[in-house]
Amino acid sequence: MNEESSRLQLLHFARQVVEQQATAALTQIDQWIADEERREAERRRGELARPAPPEWLIQYGLNRTNVDAVHTGDCWAAAKSGRCHPASREQAVDALTQQVPPCLHCRPDTALGILE
């Protein structure tokens, strides 16, 4: 009888251990879910708070004084140069009329309606 009683106690103990482990695992997963939901909400808030990209960009030379090119605001080549500054439509048109070359990839002269 003592062996059966010990076996039953061991089974109850094993059940308690499994229950504790499952509860701990669920708590950890719930924390991971909450963390991910918080990150996703922060990402969405960041996207909403991000200012609109400029329509036009002026690319400056290495010495930061010479104007090298005019780009549209979403030009991939301008993003790689790191030397571009936002510009108004008027500034972009003015630069192009003063013989600043348009980007060969995004063709801001075509987008602005300026034909050579």
Short mmCIF file of N, CA, C and O in Angstrom, two decimals:
data_model
loop_
_atom_site.label_atom_id
_atom_site.label_comp_id
_atom_site.label_asym_id
_atom_site.label_seq_id
_atom_site.Cartn_x
_atom_site.Cartn_y
_atom_site.Cartn_z
N MET A 1 0.82 -1.20 0.00
CA MET A 1 0.00 0.00 0.00
C MET A 1 0.86 1.26 0.00
O MET A 1 0.51 2.23 -0.62
N ASN A 2 1.96 1.17 0.68
CA ASN A 2 2.86 2.30 0.78
C ASN A 2 3.47 2.64 -0.58
O ASN A 2 3.65 3.79 -0.90
N GLU A 3 3.78 1.57 -1.39
CA GLU A 3 4.31 1.80 -2.73
C GLU A 3 3.29 2.48 -3.62
O GLU A 3 3.63 3.38 -4.39
N GLU A 4 2.05 2.04 -3.55
CA GLU A 4 0.99 2.64 -4.36
C GLU A 4 0.77 4.09 -3.95
O GLU A 4 0.54 4.96 -4.78
N SER A 5 0.81 4.34 -2.70
CA SER A 5 0.64 5.69 -2.18
C SER A 5 1.79 6.57 -2.63
O SER A 5 1.61 7.72 -3.03
N SER A 6 3.01 6.05 -2.64
CA SER A 6 4.17 6.80 -3.10
C SER A 6 4.06 7.10 -4.59
O SER A 6 4.38 8.18 -5.05
N ARG A 7 3.63 6.07 -5.34
CA ARG A 7 3.46 6.25 -6.78
C ARG A 7 2.42 7.31 -7.07
O ARG A 7 2.62 8.17 -7.95
N LEU A 8 1.33 7.31 -6.35
CA LEU A 8 0.29 8.31 -6.53
C LEU A 8 0.81 9.70 -6.17
O LEU A 8 0.54 10.69 -6.88
N GLN A 9 1.57 9.81 -5.13
CA GLN A 9 2.16 11.08 -4.74
C GLN A 9 3.13 11.59 -5.81
O GLN A 9 3.15 12.78 -6.14
N LEU A 10 3.92 10.67 -6.38
CA LEU A 10 4.84 11.05 -7.45
C LEU A 10 4.08 11.55 -8.68
O LEU A 10 4.50 12.51 -9.33
N LEU A 11 3.00 10.91 -9.00
CA LEU A 11 2.20 11.34 -10.15
C LEU A 11 1.59 12.73 -9.90
O LEU A 11 1.57 13.57 -10.80
N HIS A 12 1.10 12.97 -8.69
CA HIS A 12 0.57 14.30 -8.35
C HIS A 12 1.69 15.35 -8.41
O HIS A 12 1.48 16.47 -8.91
N PHE A 13 2.85 14.97 -7.91
CA PHE A 13 3.99 15.89 -7.96
C PHE A 13 4.38 16.19 -9.42
O PHE A 13 4.62 17.33 -9.79
N ALA A 14 4.44 15.15 -10.26
CA ALA A 14 4.77 15.33 -11.67
C ALA A 14 3.76 16.25 -12.35
O ALA A 14 4.12 17.11 -13.16
N ARG A 15 2.49 16.09 -12.02
CA ARG A 15 1.46 16.95 -12.59
C ARG A 15 1.67 18.40 -12.17
O ARG A 15 1.53 19.32 -12.98
N GLN A 16 2.02 18.63 -10.92
CA GLN A 16 2.27 19.99 -10.44
C GLN A 16 3.46 20.62 -11.16
O GLN A 16 3.43 21.80 -11.54
N VAL A 17 4.51 19.84 -11.37
CA VAL A 17 5.69 20.34 -12.07
C VAL A 17 5.32 20.73 -13.50
O VAL A 17 5.68 21.82 -13.97
N VAL A 18 4.60 19.87 -14.19
CA VAL A 18 4.21 20.15 -15.57
C VAL A 18 3.31 21.39 -15.60
O VAL A 18 3.45 22.26 -16.48
N GLU A 19 2.40 21.49 -14.65
CA GLU A 19 1.50 22.65 -14.59
C GLU A 19 2.29 23.94 -14.36
O GLU A 19 2.04 24.96 -15.01
N GLN A 20 3.28 23.90 -13.48
CA GLN A 20 4.11 25.08 -13.22
C GLN A 20 4.92 25.45 -14.46
O GLN A 20 5.03 26.63 -14.81
N GLN A 21 5.49 24.46 -15.13
CA GLN A 21 6.27 24.73 -16.34
C GLN A 21 5.39 25.30 -17.45
O GLN A 21 5.79 26.23 -18.16
N ALA A 22 4.21 24.74 -17.60
CA ALA A 22 3.29 25.25 -18.63
C ALA A 22 2.87 26.67 -18.32
O ALA A 22 2.82 27.53 -19.21
N THR A 23 2.60 26.96 -17.06
CA THR A 23 2.21 28.31 -16.66
C THR A 23 3.36 29.28 -16.91
O THR A 23 3.15 30.39 -17.44
N ALA A 24 4.58 28.87 -16.57
CA ALA A 24 5.74 29.74 -16.81
C ALA A 24 5.94 29.96 -18.30
O ALA A 24 6.23 31.09 -18.74
N ALA A 25 5.78 28.91 -19.11
CA ALA A 25 5.94 29.05 -20.56
C ALA A 25 4.88 29.97 -21.14
O ALA A 25 5.18 30.82 -21.99
N LEU A 26 3.65 29.83 -20.70
CA LEU A 26 2.58 30.70 -21.19
C LEU A 26 2.81 32.15 -20.77
O LEU A 26 2.58 33.08 -21.56
N THR A 27 3.31 32.35 -19.57
CA THR A 27 3.62 33.70 -19.11
C THR A 27 4.71 34.32 -19.99
O THR A 27 4.62 35.48 -20.39
N GLN A 28 5.73 33.54 -20.31
CA GLN A 28 6.81 34.04 -21.16
C GLN A 28 6.29 34.36 -22.56
O GLN A 28 6.61 35.40 -23.14
N ILE A 29 5.48 33.48 -23.13
CA ILE A 29 4.91 33.73 -24.46
C ILE A 29 4.01 34.96 -24.44
O ILE A 29 4.05 35.78 -25.36
N ASP A 30 3.22 35.12 -23.40
CA ASP A 30 2.37 36.31 -23.28
C ASP A 30 3.22 37.58 -23.22
O ASP A 30 2.86 38.60 -23.80
N GLN A 31 4.37 37.52 -22.54
CA GLN A 31 5.27 38.67 -22.47
C GLN A 31 5.87 38.96 -23.84
O GLN A 31 5.97 40.11 -24.25
N TRP A 32 6.23 37.91 -24.58
CA TRP A 32 6.76 38.10 -25.93
C TRP A 32 5.71 38.73 -26.84
O TRP A 32 6.02 39.61 -27.64
N ILE A 33 4.47 38.29 -26.70
CA ILE A 33 3.38 38.85 -27.50
C ILE A 33 3.19 40.33 -27.16
O ILE A 33 3.07 41.18 -28.05
N ALA A 34 3.18 40.66 -25.87
CA ALA A 34 3.01 42.06 -25.45
C ALA A 34 4.16 42.92 -25.95
O ALA A 34 3.94 44.04 -26.43
N ASP A 35 5.39 42.40 -25.89
CA ASP A 35 6.55 43.15 -26.39
C ASP A 35 6.43 43.40 -27.89
O ASP A 35 6.70 44.50 -28.38
N GLU A 36 6.02 42.37 -28.62
CA GLU A 36 5.89 42.52 -30.08
C GLU A 36 4.77 43.48 -30.44
O GLU A 36 4.90 44.28 -31.36
N GLU A 37 3.66 43.43 -29.71
CA GLU A 37 2.56 44.38 -29.95
C GLU A 37 3.01 45.80 -29.67
O GLU A 37 2.66 46.73 -30.41
N ARG A 38 3.81 46.00 -28.62
CA ARG A 38 4.32 47.33 -28.30
C ARG A 38 5.26 47.83 -29.40
O ARG A 38 5.17 48.97 -29.84
N ARG A 39 6.16 46.94 -29.87
CA ARG A 39 7.06 47.33 -30.97
C ARG A 39 6.29 47.68 -32.23
O ARG A 39 6.60 48.66 -32.91
N GLU A 40 5.27 46.90 -32.54
CA GLU A 40 4.48 47.16 -33.74
C GLU A 40 3.73 48.50 -33.62
O GLU A 40 3.67 49.26 -34.58
N ALA A 41 3.20 48.78 -32.45
CA ALA A 41 2.50 50.07 -32.23
C ALA A 41 3.49 51.23 -32.36
O ALA A 41 3.16 52.27 -32.95
N GLU A 42 4.70 51.07 -31.82
CA GLU A 42 5.71 52.13 -31.94
C GLU A 42 6.11 52.33 -33.40
O GLU A 42 6.29 53.46 -33.85
N ARG A 43 6.23 51.23 -34.15
CA ARG A 43 6.58 51.33 -35.57
C ARG A 43 5.48 52.08 -36.33
O ARG A 43 5.76 52.97 -37.13
N ARG A 44 4.22 51.76 -36.05
CA ARG A 44 3.11 52.45 -36.72
C ARG A 44 3.09 53.94 -36.36
O ARG A 44 2.88 54.78 -37.22
N ARG A 45 3.31 54.25 -35.07
CA ARG A 45 3.36 55.66 -34.66
C ARG A 45 4.50 56.38 -35.36
O ARG A 45 4.36 57.53 -35.78
N GLY A 46 5.64 55.71 -35.49
CA GLY A 46 6.78 56.31 -36.17
C GLY A 46 6.49 56.59 -37.64
O GLY A 46 6.87 57.63 -38.17
N GLU A 47 5.82 55.66 -38.30
CA GLU A 47 5.46 55.86 -39.70
C GLU A 47 4.50 57.04 -39.86
O GLU A 47 4.62 57.82 -40.80
N LEU A 48 3.55 57.16 -38.94
CA LEU A 48 2.58 58.26 -39.02
C LEU A 48 3.24 59.61 -38.72
O LEU A 48 2.84 60.63 -39.27
N ALA A 49 4.25 59.60 -37.85
CA ALA A 49 4.90 60.85 -37.45
C ALA A 49 5.99 61.27 -38.43
O ALA A 49 6.45 62.41 -38.39
N ARG A 50 6.39 60.35 -39.31
CA ARG A 50 7.47 60.66 -40.25
C ARG A 50 7.01 61.73 -41.23
O ARG A 50 5.92 61.64 -41.80
N PRO A 51 7.81 62.76 -41.43
CA PRO A 51 7.43 63.79 -42.39
C PRO A 51 7.45 63.24 -43.81
O PRO A 51 8.16 62.28 -44.11
N ALA A 52 6.65 63.85 -44.64
CA ALA A 52 6.61 63.43 -46.04
C ALA A 52 7.96 63.71 -46.69
O ALA A 52 8.63 64.69 -46.37
N PRO A 53 8.39 62.84 -47.59
CA PRO A 53 9.67 63.09 -48.26
C PRO A 53 9.56 64.32 -49.16
O PRO A 53 8.48 64.65 -49.65
N PRO A 54 10.67 65.01 -49.39
CA PRO A 54 10.62 66.20 -50.26
C PRO A 54 10.34 65.77 -51.70
O PRO A 54 10.65 64.64 -52.10
N GLU A 55 9.77 66.68 -52.46
CA GLU A 55 9.49 66.37 -53.86
C GLU A 55 10.76 66.44 -54.71
O GLU A 55 10.90 65.72 -55.70
N TRP A 56 11.67 67.32 -54.33
CA TRP A 56 12.87 67.57 -55.13
C TRP A 56 14.08 67.62 -54.21
O TRP A 56 13.98 68.01 -53.05
N LEU A 57 15.22 67.24 -54.77
CA LEU A 57 16.47 67.26 -54.02
C LEU A 57 17.56 67.90 -54.86
O LEU A 57 17.61 67.72 -56.08
N ILE A 58 18.42 68.65 -54.17
CA ILE A 58 19.60 69.23 -54.81
C ILE A 58 20.81 68.50 -54.22
O ILE A 58 20.96 68.44 -53.00
N GLN A 59 21.63 67.95 -55.10
CA GLN A 59 22.83 67.24 -54.65
C GLN A 59 24.03 68.15 -54.74
O GLN A 59 24.31 68.73 -55.79
N TYR A 60 24.74 68.28 -53.61
CA TYR A 60 25.93 69.12 -53.55
C TYR A 60 27.18 68.27 -53.70
O TYR A 60 27.18 67.07 -53.40
N GLY A 61 28.26 68.90 -54.11
CA GLY A 61 29.53 68.21 -54.29
C GLY A 61 30.18 67.87 -52.96
O GLY A 61 29.65 68.17 -51.89
N LEU A 62 31.35 67.29 -53.06
CA LEU A 62 32.07 66.88 -51.86
C LEU A 62 32.45 68.05 -50.97
O LEU A 62 32.53 67.93 -49.76
N ASN A 63 32.67 69.23 -51.59
CA ASN A 63 33.03 70.41 -50.80
C ASN A 63 31.79 71.13 -50.27
O ASN A 63 31.91 72.17 -49.62
N ARG A 64 30.62 70.59 -50.55
CA ARG A 64 29.32 71.11 -50.07
C ARG A 64 28.96 72.48 -50.63
O ARG A 64 28.04 73.12 -50.15
N THR A 65 29.67 72.97 -51.63
CA THR A 65 29.30 74.26 -52.22
C THR A 65 28.85 74.11 -53.67
O THR A 65 27.92 74.78 -54.10
N ASN A 66 29.51 73.26 -54.43
CA ASN A 66 29.11 73.06 -55.83
C ASN A 66 27.83 72.23 -55.89
O ASN A 66 27.68 71.25 -55.17
N VAL A 67 26.93 72.63 -56.79
CA VAL A 67 25.72 71.85 -57.00
C VAL A 67 26.01 70.86 -58.11
O VAL A 67 26.39 71.22 -59.21
N ASP A 68 25.83 69.56 -57.80
CA ASP A 68 26.17 68.50 -58.75
C ASP A 68 24.99 68.02 -59.58
O ASP A 68 25.16 67.65 -60.72
N ALA A 69 23.79 67.97 -58.98
CA ALA A 69 22.67 67.40 -59.71
C ALA A 69 21.35 67.76 -59.03
O ALA A 69 21.32 68.17 -57.87
N VAL A 70 20.28 67.59 -59.80
CA VAL A 70 18.92 67.75 -59.28
C VAL A 70 18.26 66.38 -59.37
O VAL A 70 18.44 65.65 -60.36
N HIS A 71 17.51 66.00 -58.32
CA HIS A 71 16.84 64.70 -58.26
C HIS A 71 15.38 64.89 -57.88
O HIS A 71 15.01 65.89 -57.25
N THR A 72 14.57 63.90 -58.22
CA THR A 72 13.23 63.84 -57.64
C THR A 72 13.40 63.35 -56.20
O THR A 72 14.42 62.75 -55.85
N GLY A 73 12.41 63.59 -55.37
CA GLY A 73 12.52 63.24 -53.95
C GLY A 73 12.65 61.76 -53.66
O GLY A 73 13.17 61.38 -52.63
N ASP A 74 12.19 60.92 -54.57
CA ASP A 74 12.24 59.48 -54.32
C ASP A 74 13.32 58.76 -55.12
O ASP A 74 13.30 57.55 -55.26
N CYS A 75 14.30 59.49 -55.61
CA CYS A 75 15.36 58.91 -56.43
C CYS A 75 16.28 58.02 -55.58
O CYS A 75 16.79 58.45 -54.56
N TRP A 76 16.50 56.80 -56.03
CA TRP A 76 17.36 55.89 -55.29
C TRP A 76 18.82 56.34 -55.35
O TRP A 76 19.58 56.12 -54.40
N ALA A 77 19.22 56.98 -56.42
CA ALA A 77 20.61 57.43 -56.54
C ALA A 77 20.90 58.57 -55.57
O ALA A 77 22.01 58.68 -55.04
N ALA A 78 19.92 59.41 -55.34
CA ALA A 78 20.11 60.52 -54.40
C ALA A 78 20.26 59.98 -52.98
O ALA A 78 21.06 60.49 -52.20
N ALA A 79 19.52 58.96 -52.67
CA ALA A 79 19.60 58.39 -51.31
C ALA A 79 20.98 57.82 -51.04
O ALA A 79 21.47 57.87 -49.92
N LYS A 80 21.64 57.32 -52.07
CA LYS A 80 22.96 56.72 -51.88
C LYS A 80 24.06 57.77 -51.75
O LYS A 80 25.10 57.51 -51.18
N SER A 81 23.85 58.96 -52.30
CA SER A 81 24.92 59.96 -52.27
C SER A 81 25.10 60.57 -50.89
O SER A 81 26.21 60.87 -50.49
N GLY A 82 24.01 60.79 -50.17
CA GLY A 82 24.10 61.38 -48.84
C GLY A 82 24.44 62.85 -48.84
O GLY A 82 24.67 63.44 -47.79
N ARG A 83 24.49 63.46 -50.01
CA ARG A 83 24.85 64.88 -50.09
C ARG A 83 23.69 65.72 -50.62
O ARG A 83 23.90 66.80 -51.15
N CYS A 84 22.49 65.20 -50.50
CA CYS A 84 21.33 65.89 -51.05
C CYS A 84 20.57 66.64 -49.96
O CYS A 84 20.51 66.21 -48.81
N HIS A 85 19.98 67.75 -50.39
CA HIS A 85 19.17 68.56 -49.49
C HIS A 85 17.82 68.81 -50.14
O HIS A 85 17.73 68.95 -51.36
N PRO A 86 16.75 68.87 -49.34
CA PRO A 86 15.42 69.14 -49.90
C PRO A 86 15.40 70.48 -50.63
O PRO A 86 16.09 71.42 -50.24
N ALA A 87 14.58 70.52 -51.67
CA ALA A 87 14.46 71.76 -52.44
C ALA A 87 13.01 71.95 -52.85
O ALA A 87 12.26 70.98 -52.99
N SER A 88 12.63 73.21 -53.04
CA SER A 88 11.29 73.50 -53.54
C SER A 88 11.27 73.30 -55.04
O SER A 88 12.32 73.16 -55.69
N ARG A 89 10.11 73.30 -55.61
CA ARG A 89 9.98 73.17 -57.06
C ARG A 89 10.72 74.31 -57.76
O ARG A 89 11.43 74.09 -58.74
N GLU A 90 10.57 75.50 -57.21
CA GLU A 90 11.23 76.68 -57.80
C GLU A 90 12.74 76.54 -57.77
O GLU A 90 13.43 76.89 -58.73
N GLN A 91 13.28 76.05 -56.66
CA GLN A 91 14.72 75.86 -56.55
C GLN A 91 15.22 74.81 -57.54
O GLN A 91 16.27 74.98 -58.16
N ALA A 92 14.45 73.73 -57.72
CA ALA A 92 14.84 72.69 -58.67
C ALA A 92 14.82 73.23 -60.09
O ALA A 92 15.75 73.01 -60.87
N VAL A 93 13.76 73.98 -60.44
CA VAL A 93 13.66 74.56 -61.78
C VAL A 93 14.80 75.54 -62.00
O VAL A 93 15.46 75.55 -63.05
N ASP A 94 15.07 76.39 -61.00
CA ASP A 94 16.14 77.37 -61.10
C ASP A 94 17.49 76.68 -61.32
O ASP A 94 18.29 77.10 -62.16
N ALA A 95 17.76 75.61 -60.59
CA ALA A 95 19.03 74.91 -60.74
C ALA A 95 19.15 74.30 -62.14
O ALA A 95 20.20 74.39 -62.78
N LEU A 96 18.07 73.71 -62.62
CA LEU A 96 18.11 73.11 -63.95
C LEU A 96 18.29 74.16 -65.04
O LEU A 96 19.00 73.92 -66.02
N THR A 97 17.67 75.33 -64.88
CA THR A 97 17.82 76.38 -65.89
C THR A 97 19.21 77.01 -65.83
O THR A 97 19.63 77.65 -66.78
N GLN A 98 19.92 76.82 -64.71
CA GLN A 98 21.30 77.32 -64.60
C GLN A 98 22.32 76.23 -64.94
O GLN A 98 23.45 76.25 -64.46
N GLN A 99 21.88 75.26 -65.74
CA GLN A 99 22.75 74.21 -66.28
C GLN A 99 23.24 73.19 -65.25
O GLN A 99 24.24 72.51 -65.49
N VAL A 100 22.55 73.06 -64.11
CA VAL A 100 22.87 71.97 -63.19
C VAL A 100 22.29 70.70 -63.83
O VAL A 100 21.13 70.69 -64.24
N PRO A 101 23.07 69.66 -63.96
CA PRO A 101 22.59 68.48 -64.66
C PRO A 101 21.49 67.75 -63.89
O PRO A 101 21.55 67.63 -62.67
N PRO A 102 20.48 67.26 -64.63
CA PRO A 102 19.46 66.43 -63.97
C PRO A 102 20.02 65.02 -63.75
O PRO A 102 20.90 64.56 -64.48
N CYS A 103 19.51 64.35 -62.77
CA CYS A 103 19.90 62.96 -62.52
C CYS A 103 19.48 62.12 -63.72
O CYS A 103 18.37 62.26 -64.24
N LEU A 104 20.35 61.24 -64.14
CA LEU A 104 20.06 60.39 -65.29
C LEU A 104 19.10 59.26 -64.95
O LEU A 104 18.54 58.64 -65.84
N HIS A 105 18.91 58.99 -63.66
CA HIS A 105 18.05 57.89 -63.24
C HIS A 105 16.60 58.32 -63.04
O HIS A 105 15.69 57.63 -63.48
N CYS A 106 16.40 59.45 -62.37
CA CYS A 106 15.03 59.87 -62.05
C CYS A 106 14.49 60.94 -62.99
O CYS A 106 13.29 61.21 -62.99
N ARG A 107 15.34 61.57 -63.77
CA ARG A 107 14.96 62.58 -64.77
C ARG A 107 14.01 63.65 -64.22
O ARG A 107 12.87 63.76 -64.64
N PRO A 108 14.50 64.49 -63.31
CA PRO A 108 13.64 65.54 -62.77
C PRO A 108 13.27 66.59 -63.81
O PRO A 108 12.22 67.22 -63.70
N ASP A 109 14.10 66.75 -64.83
CA ASP A 109 13.77 67.71 -65.87
C ASP A 109 12.49 67.29 -66.60
O ASP A 109 11.63 68.12 -66.91
N THR A 110 12.32 66.01 -66.82
CA THR A 110 11.10 65.51 -67.46
C THR A 110 9.91 65.67 -66.52
O THR A 110 8.84 66.10 -66.94
N ALA A 111 10.11 65.34 -65.24
CA ALA A 111 9.03 65.46 -64.27
C ALA A 111 8.59 66.90 -64.08
O ALA A 111 7.42 67.20 -63.85
N LEU A 112 9.55 67.85 -64.22
CA LEU A 112 9.23 69.28 -64.08
C LEU A 112 8.75 69.88 -65.39
O LEU A 112 8.32 71.03 -65.41
N GLY A 113 8.83 69.14 -66.46
CA GLY A 113 8.39 69.68 -67.75
C GLY A 113 9.39 70.60 -68.41
O GLY A 113 9.03 71.42 -69.25
N ILE A 114 10.66 70.46 -68.06
CA ILE A 114 11.71 71.30 -68.65
C ILE A 114 12.40 70.48 -69.72
O ILE A 114 12.98 69.43 -69.45
N LEU A 115 12.32 70.93 -70.93
CA LEU A 115 12.96 70.22 -72.05
C LEU A 115 14.21 70.96 -72.46
O LEU A 115 14.22 72.19 -72.52
N GLU A 116 15.26 70.21 -72.75
CA GLU A 116 16.52 70.83 -73.15
C GLU A 116 16.49 71.25 -74.59
O GLU A 116 15.84 70.74 -75.42
#
